[in-house]
Coordinates of C-alpha atoms in Angstrom, one line a residue:
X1 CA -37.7 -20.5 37.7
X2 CA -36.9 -23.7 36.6
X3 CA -35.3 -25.0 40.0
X4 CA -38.6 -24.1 41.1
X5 CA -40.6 -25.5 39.6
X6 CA -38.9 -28.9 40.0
X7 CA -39.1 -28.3 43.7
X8 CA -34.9 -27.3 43.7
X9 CA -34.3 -25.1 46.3
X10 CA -31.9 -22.2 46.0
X11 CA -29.4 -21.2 48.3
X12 CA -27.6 -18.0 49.3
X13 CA -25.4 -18.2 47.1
X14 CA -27.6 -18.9 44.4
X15 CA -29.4 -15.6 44.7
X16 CA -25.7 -13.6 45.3
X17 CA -25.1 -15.1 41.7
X18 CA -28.1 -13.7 40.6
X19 CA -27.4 -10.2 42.3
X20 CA -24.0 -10.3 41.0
X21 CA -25.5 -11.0 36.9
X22 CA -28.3 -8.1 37.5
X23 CA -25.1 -6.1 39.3
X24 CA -23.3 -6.4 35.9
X25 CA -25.9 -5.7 33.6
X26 CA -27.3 -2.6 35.3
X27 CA -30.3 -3.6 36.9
X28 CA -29.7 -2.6 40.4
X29 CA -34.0 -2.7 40.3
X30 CA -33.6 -6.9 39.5
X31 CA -30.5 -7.2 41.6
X32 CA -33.1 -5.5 44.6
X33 CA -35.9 -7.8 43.7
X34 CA -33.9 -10.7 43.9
X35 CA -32.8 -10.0 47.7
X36 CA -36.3 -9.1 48.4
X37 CA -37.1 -12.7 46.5
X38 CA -34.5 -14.2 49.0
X39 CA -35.6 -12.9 52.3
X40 CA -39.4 -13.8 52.0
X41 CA -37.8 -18.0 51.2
X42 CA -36.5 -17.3 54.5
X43 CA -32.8 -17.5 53.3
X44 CA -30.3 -15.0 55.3
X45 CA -28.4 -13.0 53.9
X46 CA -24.4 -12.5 54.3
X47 CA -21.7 -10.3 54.2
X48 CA -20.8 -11.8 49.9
X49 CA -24.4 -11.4 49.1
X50 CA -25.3 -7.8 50.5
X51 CA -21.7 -7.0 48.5
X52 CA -23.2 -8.0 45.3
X53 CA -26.4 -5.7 46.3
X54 CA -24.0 -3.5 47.4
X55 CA -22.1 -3.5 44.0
X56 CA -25.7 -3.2 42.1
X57 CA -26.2 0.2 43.7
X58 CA -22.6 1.3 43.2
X59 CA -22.8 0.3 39.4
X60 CA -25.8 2.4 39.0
X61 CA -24.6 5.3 41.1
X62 CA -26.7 4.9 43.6
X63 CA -25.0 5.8 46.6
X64 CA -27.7 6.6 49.1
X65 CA -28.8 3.1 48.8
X66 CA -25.7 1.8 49.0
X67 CA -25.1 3.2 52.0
X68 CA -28.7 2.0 53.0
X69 CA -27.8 -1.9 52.0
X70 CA -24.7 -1.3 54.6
X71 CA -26.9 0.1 57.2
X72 CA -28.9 -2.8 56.8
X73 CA -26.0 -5.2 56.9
X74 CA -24.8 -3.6 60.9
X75 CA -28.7 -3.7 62.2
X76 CA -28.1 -7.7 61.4
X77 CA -24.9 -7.8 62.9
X78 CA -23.4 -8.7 60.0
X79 CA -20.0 -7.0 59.8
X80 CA -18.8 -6.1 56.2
X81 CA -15.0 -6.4 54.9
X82 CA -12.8 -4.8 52.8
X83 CA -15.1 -5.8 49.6
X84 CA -17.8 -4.2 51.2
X85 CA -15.9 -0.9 52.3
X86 CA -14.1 -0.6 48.7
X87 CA -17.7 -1.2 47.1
X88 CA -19.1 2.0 48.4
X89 CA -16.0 4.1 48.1
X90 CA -16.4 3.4 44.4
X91 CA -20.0 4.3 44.3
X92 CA -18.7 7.7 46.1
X93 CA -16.0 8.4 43.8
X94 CA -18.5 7.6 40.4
X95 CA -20.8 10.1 42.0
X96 CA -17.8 12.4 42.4
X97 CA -18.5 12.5 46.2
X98 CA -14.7 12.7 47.6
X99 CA -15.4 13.9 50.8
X100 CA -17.8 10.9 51.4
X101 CA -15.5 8.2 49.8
X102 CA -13.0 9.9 52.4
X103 CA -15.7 9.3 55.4
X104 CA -16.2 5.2 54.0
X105 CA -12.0 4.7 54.2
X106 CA -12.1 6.4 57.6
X107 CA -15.0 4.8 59.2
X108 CA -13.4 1.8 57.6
X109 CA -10.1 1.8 59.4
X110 CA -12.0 2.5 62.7
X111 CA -13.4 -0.9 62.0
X112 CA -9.7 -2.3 62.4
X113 CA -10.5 -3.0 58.4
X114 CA -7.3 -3.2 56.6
X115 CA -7.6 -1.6 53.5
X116 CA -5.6 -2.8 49.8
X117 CA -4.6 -1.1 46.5
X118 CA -8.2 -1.6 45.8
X119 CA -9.2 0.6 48.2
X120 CA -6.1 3.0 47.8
X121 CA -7.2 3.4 43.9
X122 CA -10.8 4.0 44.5
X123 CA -10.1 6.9 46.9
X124 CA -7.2 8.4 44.2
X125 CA -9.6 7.9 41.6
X126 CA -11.8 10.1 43.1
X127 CA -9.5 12.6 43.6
X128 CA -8.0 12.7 40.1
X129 CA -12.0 12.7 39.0
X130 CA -12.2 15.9 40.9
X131 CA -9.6 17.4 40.1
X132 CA -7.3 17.4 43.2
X133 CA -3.9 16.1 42.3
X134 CA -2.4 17.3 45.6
X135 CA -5.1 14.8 47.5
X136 CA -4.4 12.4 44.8
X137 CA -1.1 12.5 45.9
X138 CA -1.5 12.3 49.4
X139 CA -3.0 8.6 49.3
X140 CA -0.2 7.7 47.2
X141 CA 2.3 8.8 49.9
X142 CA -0.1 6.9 52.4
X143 CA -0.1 3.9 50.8
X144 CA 3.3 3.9 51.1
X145 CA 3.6 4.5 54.5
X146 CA 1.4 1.6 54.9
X147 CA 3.5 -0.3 53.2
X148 CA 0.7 -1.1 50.2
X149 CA 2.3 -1.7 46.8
X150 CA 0.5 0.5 43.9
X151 CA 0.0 -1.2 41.0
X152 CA 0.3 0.3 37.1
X153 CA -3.5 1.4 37.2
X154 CA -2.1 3.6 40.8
X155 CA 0.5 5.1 38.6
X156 CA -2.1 5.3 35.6
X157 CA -4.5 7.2 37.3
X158 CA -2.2 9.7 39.1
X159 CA -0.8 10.7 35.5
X160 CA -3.6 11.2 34.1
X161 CA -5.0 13.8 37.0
X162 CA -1.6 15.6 36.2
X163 CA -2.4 15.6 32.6
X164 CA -5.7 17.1 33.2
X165 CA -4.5 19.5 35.7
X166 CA -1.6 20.7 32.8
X167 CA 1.1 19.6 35.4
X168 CA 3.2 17.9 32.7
X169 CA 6.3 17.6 35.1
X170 CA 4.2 15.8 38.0
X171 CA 3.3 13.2 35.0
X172 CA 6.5 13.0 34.4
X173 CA 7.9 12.6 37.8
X174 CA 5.2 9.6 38.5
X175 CA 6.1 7.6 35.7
X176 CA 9.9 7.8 37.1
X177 CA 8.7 6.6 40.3
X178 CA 6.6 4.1 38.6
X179 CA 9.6 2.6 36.7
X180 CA 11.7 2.6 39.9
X181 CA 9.2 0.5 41.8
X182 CA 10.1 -2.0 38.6
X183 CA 6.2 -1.8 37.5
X184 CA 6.2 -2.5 34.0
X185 CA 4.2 0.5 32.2
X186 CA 1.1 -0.7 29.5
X187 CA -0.5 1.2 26.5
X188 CA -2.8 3.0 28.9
X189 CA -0.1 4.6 31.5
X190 CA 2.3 5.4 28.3
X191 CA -1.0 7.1 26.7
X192 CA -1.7 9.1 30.1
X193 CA 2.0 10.2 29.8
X194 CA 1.6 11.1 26.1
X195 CA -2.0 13.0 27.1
X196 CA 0.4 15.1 29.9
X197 CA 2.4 16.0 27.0
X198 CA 0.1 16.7 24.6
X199 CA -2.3 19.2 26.4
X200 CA 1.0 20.8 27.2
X201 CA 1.5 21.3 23.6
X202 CA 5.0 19.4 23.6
X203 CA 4.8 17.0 20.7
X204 CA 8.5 16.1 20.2
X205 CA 7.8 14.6 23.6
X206 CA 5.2 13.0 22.7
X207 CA 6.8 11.2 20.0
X208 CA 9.4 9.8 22.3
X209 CA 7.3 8.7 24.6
X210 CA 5.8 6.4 21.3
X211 CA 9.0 5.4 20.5
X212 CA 10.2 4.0 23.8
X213 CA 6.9 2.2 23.9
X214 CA 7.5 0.9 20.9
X215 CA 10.9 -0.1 21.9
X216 CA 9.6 -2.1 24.6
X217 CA 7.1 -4.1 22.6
X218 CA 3.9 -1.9 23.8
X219 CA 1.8 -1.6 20.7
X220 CA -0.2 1.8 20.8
X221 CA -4.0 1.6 20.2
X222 CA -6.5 4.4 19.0
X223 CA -6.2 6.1 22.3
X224 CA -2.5 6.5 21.5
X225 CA -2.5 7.8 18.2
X226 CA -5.5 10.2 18.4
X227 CA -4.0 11.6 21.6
X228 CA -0.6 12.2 19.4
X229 CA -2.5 13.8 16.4
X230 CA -4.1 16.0 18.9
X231 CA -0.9 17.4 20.0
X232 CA 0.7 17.9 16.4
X233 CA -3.1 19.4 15.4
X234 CA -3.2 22.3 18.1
X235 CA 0.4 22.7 17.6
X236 CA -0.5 23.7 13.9
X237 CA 1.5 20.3 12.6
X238 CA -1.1 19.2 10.1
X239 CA 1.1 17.2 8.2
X240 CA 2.5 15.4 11.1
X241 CA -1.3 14.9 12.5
X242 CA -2.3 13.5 8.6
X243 CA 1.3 11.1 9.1
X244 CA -0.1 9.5 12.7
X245 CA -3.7 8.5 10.9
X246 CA -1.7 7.1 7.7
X247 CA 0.4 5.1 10.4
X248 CA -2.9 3.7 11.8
X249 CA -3.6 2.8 9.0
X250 CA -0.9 0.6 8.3
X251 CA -0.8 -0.9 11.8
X252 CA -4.6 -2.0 11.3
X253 CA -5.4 0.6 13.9
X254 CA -8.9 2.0 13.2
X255 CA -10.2 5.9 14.4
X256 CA -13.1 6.6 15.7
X257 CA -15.0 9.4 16.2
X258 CA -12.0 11.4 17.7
X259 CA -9.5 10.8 15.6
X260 CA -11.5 12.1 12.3
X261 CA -13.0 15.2 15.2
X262 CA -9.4 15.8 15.9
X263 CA -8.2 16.0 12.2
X264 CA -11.4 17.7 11.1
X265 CA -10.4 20.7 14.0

């Protein structure tokens, strides 16, 4: 408003900026009125600015007018890339819409659209969302064959759709591969490995899993310890669930909401 009204004209980019701030904040309606804003100045659009649109409607789950801001995009002739093509896989896979996240990689590679572990973890993520380790799988071995280097989150997110699947072994056998590709593990992929254990009821497991984090310098973090106390409370170990929260304690760890539900059960 104030570039206006000293006679300061804005460019493309400064309305992508714009939809990229709305995009974050959750206003896919702003982010929309601000590309509406643009076009009437006369200011054309391009493939980084319908991406931040693009992003606005993924943010919000929106994926119908996703796919409608990508429509748009071709009737201009403007040809997206891989930002745009990950973009709309991850409004798919928020909306739990695997097959269609599927469809956007496909039409992608038609496109002669080289995809990246960005686009590899959207598609897993949707498949560990719906439940489909075996798929999950499958774009892992893909990857590979493509020669595309998963990163921690890959690894991360594949464990954690064997822990919810109660395919402890799987969990375990990804976080072997993980540490032979030499990827260094964080508090979240030791806690999806401690979760595998956990709703498998194996708490001596667990604890070992703590320990070599520990070990290694990985300090745990609420997600840790709550997911530990879980195991030793549906195992019946109340005293050993009572230990983890003193152990917070000490390490300046606060609970939330979890930890005290999980103690309370």
């Amino acid at each position: 408003e104030e570039m206006e009204r000293k006679g300061i004209a804005g460019d493309v980019r400064t309305y992508t900026m714009l939809m990229d701030a709305c995009a974050n904040a959750g206003k896919v309606g702003k982010a929309m009125q601000v590309q509406e804003k643009m076009e009437k100045k006369g200011i054309a659009g391009n493939v980084v600015s319908y991406n931040a649109l693009m992003n606005a409607c993924a943010k919000a789950g929106k994926v119908g007018e996703a796919m409608k801001v990508l429509e748009e995009m071709e009737r201009k002739g403007i040809v997206g890339n891989v930002v745009t093509y990950n973009t709309i896989m991850n409004a798919c896979a928020k909306a739990g819409k695997v097959g269609e996240a599927m469809k956007v990689l496909e039409e992608m590679e038609r496109k002669g659209i080289v995809g990246n572990v960005v686009t590899y973890n959207t598609i897993m993520n949707a498949c560990a969302k719906a439940g489909k380790v075996g798929e999950a799988m499958k774009v892992l071995e893909e990857m590979e064959r493509k020669g595309i280097a998963g990163d921690v989150r890959t690894y991360t997110m594949l464990m954690d759709a064997c822990a919810n699947a109660g395919k402890v072994g799987k969990a375990m056998q990804v976080q072997e591969k993980m540490e032979k590709k030499g990827i260094a593990g964080n508090v979240v992929s030791y806690s999806a490995l401690m979760h595998a254990y956990a709703k498998a009821g194996k708490v001596a497991e667990g604890m070992k899993v703590l320990e070599e984090m520990e070990r290694k310098g990985i300090a745990g973090d609420v997600v840790t310890y709550t997911t530990l106390m879980d195991a030793c409370a549906k195992a019946g170990k109340v005293g050993e669930a009572m230990k983890g929260l003193e152990e917070m304690g000490r390490k300046g760890i606060a609970g939330n909401v979890k930890t005290y539900n999980t103690l309370v059960n």
